[in-house]
PDB file of C-alpha atoms in Angstrom:
ATOM      1  CA  UNK A   1      18.519  -3.290  39.670  1.00  0.00           C
ATOM      2  CA  UNK A   2      15.145  -3.439  37.954  1.00  0.00           C
ATOM      3  CA  UNK A   3      14.677  -6.115  35.289  1.00  0.00           C
ATOM      4  CA  UNK A   4      13.200  -4.737  32.092  1.00  0.00           C
ATOM      5  CA  UNK A   5      10.032  -6.567  31.123  1.00  0.00           C
ATOM      6  CA  UNK A   6       9.521  -7.286  27.440  1.00  0.00           C
ATOM      7  CA  UNK A   7       6.099  -7.451  25.861  1.00  0.00           C
ATOM      8  CA  UNK A   8       4.816  -9.613  23.032  1.00  0.00           C
ATOM      9  CA  UNK A   9       1.723  -9.875  20.863  1.00  0.00           C
ATOM     10  CA  UNK A  10       0.240 -13.352  20.538  1.00  0.00           C
ATOM     11  CA  UNK A  11      -0.092 -14.361  16.912  1.00  0.00           C
ATOM     12  CA  UNK A  12      -0.887 -17.569  15.070  1.00  0.00           C
ATOM     13  CA  UNK A  13       1.049 -19.079  12.224  1.00  0.00           C
ATOM     14  CA  UNK A  14       1.638 -22.504  10.764  1.00  0.00           C
ATOM     15  CA  UNK A  15       4.112 -22.820   7.889  1.00  0.00           C
ATOM     16  CA  UNK A  16       2.444 -26.025   6.697  1.00  0.00           C
ATOM     17  CA  UNK A  17      -0.921 -24.292   6.099  1.00  0.00           C
ATOM     18  CA  UNK A  18      -1.401 -21.969   3.129  1.00  0.00           C
ATOM     19  CA  UNK A  19      -4.389 -19.903   2.016  1.00  0.00           C
ATOM     20  CA  UNK A  20      -5.116 -22.563  -0.604  1.00  0.00           C
ATOM     21  CA  UNK A  21      -5.423 -25.168   2.187  1.00  0.00           C
ATOM     22  CA  UNK A  22      -7.562 -23.242   4.646  1.00  0.00           C
ATOM     23  CA  UNK A  23      -9.461 -19.954   4.528  1.00  0.00           C
ATOM     24  CA  UNK A  24     -11.840 -18.492   7.130  1.00  0.00           C
ATOM     25  CA  UNK A  25     -14.763 -16.146   6.716  1.00  0.00           C
ATOM     26  CA  UNK A  26     -16.671 -14.560   9.596  1.00  0.00           C
ATOM     27  CA  UNK A  27     -20.378 -14.151   9.020  1.00  0.00           C
ATOM     28  CA  UNK A  28     -21.268 -11.206  11.230  1.00  0.00           C
ATOM     29  CA  UNK A  29     -24.620  -9.774  10.050  1.00  0.00           C
ATOM     30  CA  UNK A  30     -25.185  -7.865  13.315  1.00  0.00           C
ATOM     31  CA  UNK A  31     -21.728  -6.234  13.308  1.00  0.00           C
ATOM     32  CA  UNK A  32     -20.696  -7.705  16.655  1.00  0.00           C
ATOM     33  CA  UNK A  33     -17.058  -8.328  15.693  1.00  0.00           C
ATOM     34  CA  UNK A  34     -15.842  -4.929  16.890  1.00  0.00           C
ATOM     35  CA  UNK A  35     -16.892  -5.794  20.483  1.00  0.00           C
ATOM     36  CA  UNK A  36     -14.490  -8.752  20.757  1.00  0.00           C
ATOM     37  CA  UNK A  37     -11.436  -7.827  22.868  1.00  0.00           C
ATOM     38  CA  UNK A  38     -12.690  -4.279  23.123  1.00  0.00           C
ATOM     39  CA  UNK A  39     -13.752  -4.239  26.749  1.00  0.00           C
ATOM     40  CA  UNK A  40     -17.348  -5.337  26.137  1.00  0.00           C
ATOM     41  CA  UNK A  41     -18.818  -8.135  28.243  1.00  0.00           C
ATOM     42  CA  UNK A  42     -20.800 -10.567  26.097  1.00  0.00           C
ATOM     43  CA  UNK A  43     -23.174 -13.416  26.835  1.00  0.00           C
ATOM     44  CA  UNK A  44     -20.939 -16.500  26.700  1.00  0.00           C
ATOM     45  CA  UNK A  45     -23.767 -18.812  25.643  1.00  0.00           C
ATOM     46  CA  UNK A  46     -24.825 -16.876  22.542  1.00  0.00           C
ATOM     47  CA  UNK A  47     -23.157 -17.698  19.229  1.00  0.00           C
ATOM     48  CA  UNK A  48     -22.562 -14.210  17.841  1.00  0.00           C
ATOM     49  CA  UNK A  49     -20.734 -15.459  14.767  1.00  0.00           C
ATOM     50  CA  UNK A  50     -20.648 -18.136  12.156  1.00  0.00           C
ATOM     51  CA  UNK A  51     -17.054 -18.974  11.254  1.00  0.00           C
ATOM     52  CA  UNK A  52     -17.013 -20.559   7.800  1.00  0.00           C
ATOM     53  CA  UNK A  53     -14.102 -22.844   6.899  1.00  0.00           C
ATOM     54  CA  UNK A  54     -13.085 -23.271   3.273  1.00  0.00           C
ATOM     55  CA  UNK A  55     -10.632 -26.041   2.469  1.00  0.00           C
ATOM     56  CA  UNK A  56      -9.300 -28.863   4.626  1.00  0.00           C
ATOM     57  CA  UNK A  57     -11.273 -28.659   7.876  1.00  0.00           C
ATOM     58  CA  UNK A  58      -8.889 -31.154   9.504  1.00  0.00           C
ATOM     59  CA  UNK A  59      -6.228 -28.422   9.421  1.00  0.00           C
ATOM     60  CA  UNK A  60      -8.461 -26.266  11.599  1.00  0.00           C
ATOM     61  CA  UNK A  61      -8.422 -28.836  14.377  1.00  0.00           C
ATOM     62  CA  UNK A  62      -4.621 -29.196  14.281  1.00  0.00           C
ATOM     63  CA  UNK A  63      -4.229 -25.644  15.610  1.00  0.00           C
ATOM     64  CA  UNK A  64      -4.604 -24.461  19.199  1.00  0.00           C
ATOM     65  CA  UNK A  65      -4.927 -20.811  18.282  1.00  0.00           C
ATOM     66  CA  UNK A  66      -6.154 -19.206  15.080  1.00  0.00           C
ATOM     67  CA  UNK A  67      -6.138 -15.454  14.520  1.00  0.00           C
ATOM     68  CA  UNK A  68      -8.579 -14.334  11.854  1.00  0.00           C
ATOM     69  CA  UNK A  69      -9.672 -10.743  11.245  1.00  0.00           C
ATOM     70  CA  UNK A  70      -8.777  -9.633  14.775  1.00  0.00           C
ATOM     71  CA  UNK A  71     -10.548 -12.536  16.494  1.00  0.00           C
ATOM     72  CA  UNK A  72      -8.714 -15.341  18.283  1.00  0.00           C
ATOM     73  CA  UNK A  73     -10.239 -18.821  17.967  1.00  0.00           C
ATOM     74  CA  UNK A  74      -8.719 -21.061  20.637  1.00  0.00           C
ATOM     75  CA  UNK A  75      -8.808 -24.769  21.416  1.00  0.00           C
ATOM     76  CA  UNK A  76      -9.794 -26.367  24.684  1.00  0.00           C
ATOM     77  CA  UNK A  77      -6.076 -27.074  25.272  1.00  0.00           C
ATOM     78  CA  UNK A  78      -5.278 -23.356  24.893  1.00  0.00           C
ATOM     79  CA  UNK A  79      -8.074 -22.419  27.321  1.00  0.00           C
ATOM     80  CA  UNK A  80      -6.863 -24.909  29.936  1.00  0.00           C
ATOM     81  CA  UNK A  81      -3.258 -23.724  29.509  1.00  0.00           C
ATOM     82  CA  UNK A  82      -4.235 -20.055  29.780  1.00  0.00           C
ATOM     83  CA  UNK A  83      -6.285 -20.658  32.921  1.00  0.00           C
ATOM     84  CA  UNK A  84      -3.465 -22.647  34.515  1.00  0.00           C
ATOM     85  CA  UNK A  85      -0.909 -19.893  33.840  1.00  0.00           C
ATOM     86  CA  UNK A  86      -2.996 -16.743  34.277  1.00  0.00           C
ATOM     87  CA  UNK A  87      -5.839 -18.068  36.406  1.00  0.00           C
ATOM     88  CA  UNK A  88      -9.576 -17.782  36.006  1.00  0.00           C
ATOM     89  CA  UNK A  89     -10.886 -14.235  36.236  1.00  0.00           C
ATOM     90  CA  UNK A  90     -13.663 -11.964  35.013  1.00  0.00           C
ATOM     91  CA  UNK A  91     -11.348 -10.170  32.559  1.00  0.00           C
ATOM     92  CA  UNK A  92     -11.514 -13.068  30.082  1.00  0.00           C
ATOM     93  CA  UNK A  93     -14.567 -14.649  28.506  1.00  0.00           C
ATOM     94  CA  UNK A  94     -14.702 -17.741  26.304  1.00  0.00           C
ATOM     95  CA  UNK A  95     -17.396 -17.090  23.676  1.00  0.00           C
ATOM     96  CA  UNK A  96     -19.257 -19.767  21.689  1.00  0.00           C
ATOM     97  CA  UNK A  97     -19.384 -19.663  17.883  1.00  0.00           C
ATOM     98  CA  UNK A  98     -20.821 -21.788  15.094  1.00  0.00           C
ATOM     99  CA  UNK A  99     -18.278 -23.497  12.856  1.00  0.00           C
ATOM    100  CA  UNK A 100     -19.593 -24.209   9.352  1.00  0.00           C
ATOM    101  CA  UNK A 101     -18.099 -25.887   6.317  1.00  0.00           C
ATOM    102  CA  UNK A 102     -18.236 -24.262   2.870  1.00  0.00           C
ATOM    103  CA  UNK A 103     -21.709 -25.729   2.264  1.00  0.00           C
ATOM    104  CA  UNK A 104     -23.105 -24.251   5.487  1.00  0.00           C
ATOM    105  CA  UNK A 105     -23.179 -27.536   7.398  1.00  0.00           C
ATOM    106  CA  UNK A 106     -22.360 -27.155  11.086  1.00  0.00           C
ATOM    107  CA  UNK A 107     -19.136 -28.807  12.297  1.00  0.00           C
ATOM    108  CA  UNK A 108     -19.047 -29.940  15.947  1.00  0.00           C
ATOM    109  CA  UNK A 109     -16.117 -28.391  17.841  1.00  0.00           C
ATOM    110  CA  UNK A 110     -14.916 -27.318  21.289  1.00  0.00           C
ATOM    111  CA  UNK A 111     -13.177 -24.086  20.247  1.00  0.00           C
ATOM    112  CA  UNK A 112     -14.103 -20.699  21.688  1.00  0.00           C
ATOM    113  CA  UNK A 113     -13.421 -17.041  20.952  1.00  0.00           C
ATOM    114  CA  UNK A 114     -11.294 -15.327  23.593  1.00  0.00           C
ATOM    115  CA  UNK A 115     -12.798 -12.009  24.682  1.00  0.00           C
ATOM    116  CA  UNK A 116     -11.100  -9.574  27.062  1.00  0.00           C
ATOM    117  CA  UNK A 117     -13.431  -7.335  29.046  1.00  0.00           C
ATOM    118  CA  UNK A 118     -10.648  -5.269  30.626  1.00  0.00           C
ATOM    119  CA  UNK A 119      -8.609  -3.725  27.834  1.00  0.00           C
ATOM    120  CA  UNK A 120      -5.906  -1.093  27.631  1.00  0.00           C
ATOM    121  CA  UNK A 121      -5.526   1.504  24.906  1.00  0.00           C
ATOM    122  CA  UNK A 122      -1.762   1.517  24.407  1.00  0.00           C
ATOM    123  CA  UNK A 123      -1.569   2.603  20.779  1.00  0.00           C
ATOM    124  CA  UNK A 124       0.086   5.932  20.005  1.00  0.00           C
ATOM    125  CA  UNK A 125      -2.481   7.236  17.532  1.00  0.00           C
ATOM    126  CA  UNK A 126      -0.433  10.282  16.487  1.00  0.00           C
ATOM    127  CA  UNK A 127       2.682   8.324  15.448  1.00  0.00           C
ATOM    128  CA  UNK A 128       1.058   5.149  14.095  1.00  0.00           C
ATOM    129  CA  UNK A 129       0.279   4.730  10.407  1.00  0.00           C
ATOM    130  CA  UNK A 130      -3.150   3.252   9.663  1.00  0.00           C
ATOM    131  CA  UNK A 131      -6.363   3.457   7.678  1.00  0.00           C
ATOM    132  CA  UNK A 132      -9.685   3.751   9.452  1.00  0.00           C
ATOM    133  CA  UNK A 133     -12.298   1.742   7.558  1.00  0.00           C
ATOM    134  CA  UNK A 134     -15.073   2.372  10.063  1.00  0.00           C
ATOM    135  CA  UNK A 135     -14.585   4.534  13.163  1.00  0.00           C
ATOM    136  CA  UNK A 136     -17.864   3.438  14.790  1.00  0.00           C
ATOM    137  CA  UNK A 137     -17.039  -0.263  14.524  1.00  0.00           C
ATOM    138  CA  UNK A 138     -13.376   0.429  15.327  1.00  0.00           C
ATOM    139  CA  UNK A 139     -12.183  -1.179  12.107  1.00  0.00           C
ATOM    140  CA  UNK A 140      -8.569  -0.151  11.449  1.00  0.00           C
ATOM    141  CA  UNK A 141      -5.792  -1.428   9.239  1.00  0.00           C
ATOM    142  CA  UNK A 142      -2.391  -0.603  10.750  1.00  0.00           C
ATOM    143  CA  UNK A 143       0.703  -0.391   8.568  1.00  0.00           C
ATOM    144  CA  UNK A 144       2.985   0.656  11.390  1.00  0.00           C
ATOM    145  CA  UNK A 145       1.559   0.541  14.914  1.00  0.00           C
ATOM    146  CA  UNK A 146       3.484   2.514  17.530  1.00  0.00           C
ATOM    147  CA  UNK A 147       2.821   1.606  21.154  1.00  0.00           C
ATOM    148  CA  UNK A 148       2.877   3.826  24.223  1.00  0.00           C
ATOM    149  CA  UNK A 149       5.318   1.824  26.339  1.00  0.00           C
ATOM    150  CA  UNK A 150       4.378   3.661  29.544  1.00  0.00           C
ATOM    151  CA  UNK A 151       0.875   2.212  29.279  1.00  0.00           C
ATOM    152  CA  UNK A 152       2.327  -1.268  28.830  1.00  0.00           C
ATOM    153  CA  UNK A 153       4.361  -1.062  32.057  1.00  0.00           C
ATOM    154  CA  UNK A 154       3.083  -3.509  34.644  1.00  0.00           C
ATOM    155  CA  UNK A 155       0.767  -5.124  32.126  1.00  0.00           C
ATOM    156  CA  UNK A 156       0.623  -8.902  32.294  1.00  0.00           C
ATOM    157  CA  UNK A 157      -1.918  -9.270  29.502  1.00  0.00           C
ATOM    158  CA  UNK A 158      -4.466  -7.125  27.769  1.00  0.00           C
ATOM    159  CA  UNK A 159      -5.606  -5.861  24.421  1.00  0.00           C
ATOM    160  CA  UNK A 160      -5.282  -2.644  22.544  1.00  0.00           C
ATOM    161  CA  UNK A 161      -7.682  -0.443  20.589  1.00  0.00           C
ATOM    162  CA  UNK A 162      -6.821  -1.475  17.086  1.00  0.00           C
ATOM    163  CA  UNK A 163      -6.606  -5.062  15.868  1.00  0.00           C
ATOM    164  CA  UNK A 164      -7.579  -6.298  19.340  1.00  0.00           C
ATOM    165  CA  UNK A 165      -4.289  -8.098  19.927  1.00  0.00           C
ATOM    166  CA  UNK A 166      -3.443 -10.005  23.075  1.00  0.00           C
ATOM    167  CA  UNK A 167      -0.424  -8.450  24.777  1.00  0.00           C
ATOM    168  CA  UNK A 168       1.531 -10.499  27.277  1.00  0.00           C
ATOM    169  CA  UNK A 169       4.676 -10.077  29.341  1.00  0.00           C
ATOM    170  CA  UNK A 170       7.692 -12.267  28.676  1.00  0.00           C
ATOM    171  CA  UNK A 171       6.898 -14.154  31.917  1.00  0.00           C
ATOM    172  CA  UNK A 172       3.556 -15.361  30.530  1.00  0.00           C
ATOM    173  CA  UNK A 173       5.118 -15.940  27.090  1.00  0.00           C
ATOM    174  CA  UNK A 174       7.786 -18.186  28.595  1.00  0.00           C
ATOM    175  CA  UNK A 175       5.136 -20.157  30.482  1.00  0.00           C
ATOM    176  CA  UNK A 176       2.945 -20.589  27.382  1.00  0.00           C
ATOM    177  CA  UNK A 177       5.912 -21.836  25.354  1.00  0.00           C
ATOM    178  CA  UNK A 178       6.396 -24.744  27.754  1.00  0.00           C
ATOM    179  CA  UNK A 179       3.030 -26.231  26.710  1.00  0.00           C
ATOM    180  CA  UNK A 180       3.910 -26.701  23.009  1.00  0.00           C
ATOM    181  CA  UNK A 181       0.671 -25.256  21.687  1.00  0.00           C
ATOM    182  CA  UNK A 182       0.281 -25.640  17.930  1.00  0.00           C
ATOM    183  CA  UNK A 183       0.391 -22.492  15.742  1.00  0.00           C
ATOM    184  CA  UNK A 184       1.192 -20.229  18.733  1.00  0.00           C
ATOM    185  CA  UNK A 185       3.854 -17.617  17.936  1.00  0.00           C
ATOM    186  CA  UNK A 186       4.852 -14.291  19.462  1.00  0.00           C
ATOM    187  CA  UNK A 187       5.910 -10.938  18.065  1.00  0.00           C
ATOM    188  CA  UNK A 188       8.057  -8.846  20.389  1.00  0.00           C
ATOM    189  CA  UNK A 189       7.126  -5.211  20.780  1.00  0.00           C
ATOM    190  CA  UNK A 190      10.152  -2.952  20.375  1.00  0.00           C
TER     191      UNK A 190
END
């Protein structure tokens, strides 16, 4: 008997942090954001973005994963956990970024942006409900994403052509949960 594998999207959420406490803005003058988790290999030593933090910057450092505008900012603890569970491979890059406070002063940090270079398009574009803000930069706002479950079969992790989410199997989810990473939550795909 074959065990049915469930799939989840990695999200980030912390009930103790509100938008009044902490807000992020991505300064992306060269429109590089669309390349993150879209199958594009980037130079890991170049800071493509300035992430600007408004509010209590200490709250930023209390989180191991932060999802903002389709980009995952992850702590050193998250990176070490991911590499221990999944391994080190060429499908994942850890990209540098500048972290700035609201006055533009650089904040030292050891966070990175996770970038997948081997992605899977598993969205069902005909049945999903979304707005396309910019087709060239692949900027979509999905109200009701519908996934092609056949494309998810056998997938351990990957990303999809829309909000660049990280998809994982329940095996990886269960392993990640054992590490008690802050602000890490999962949304099951039905």
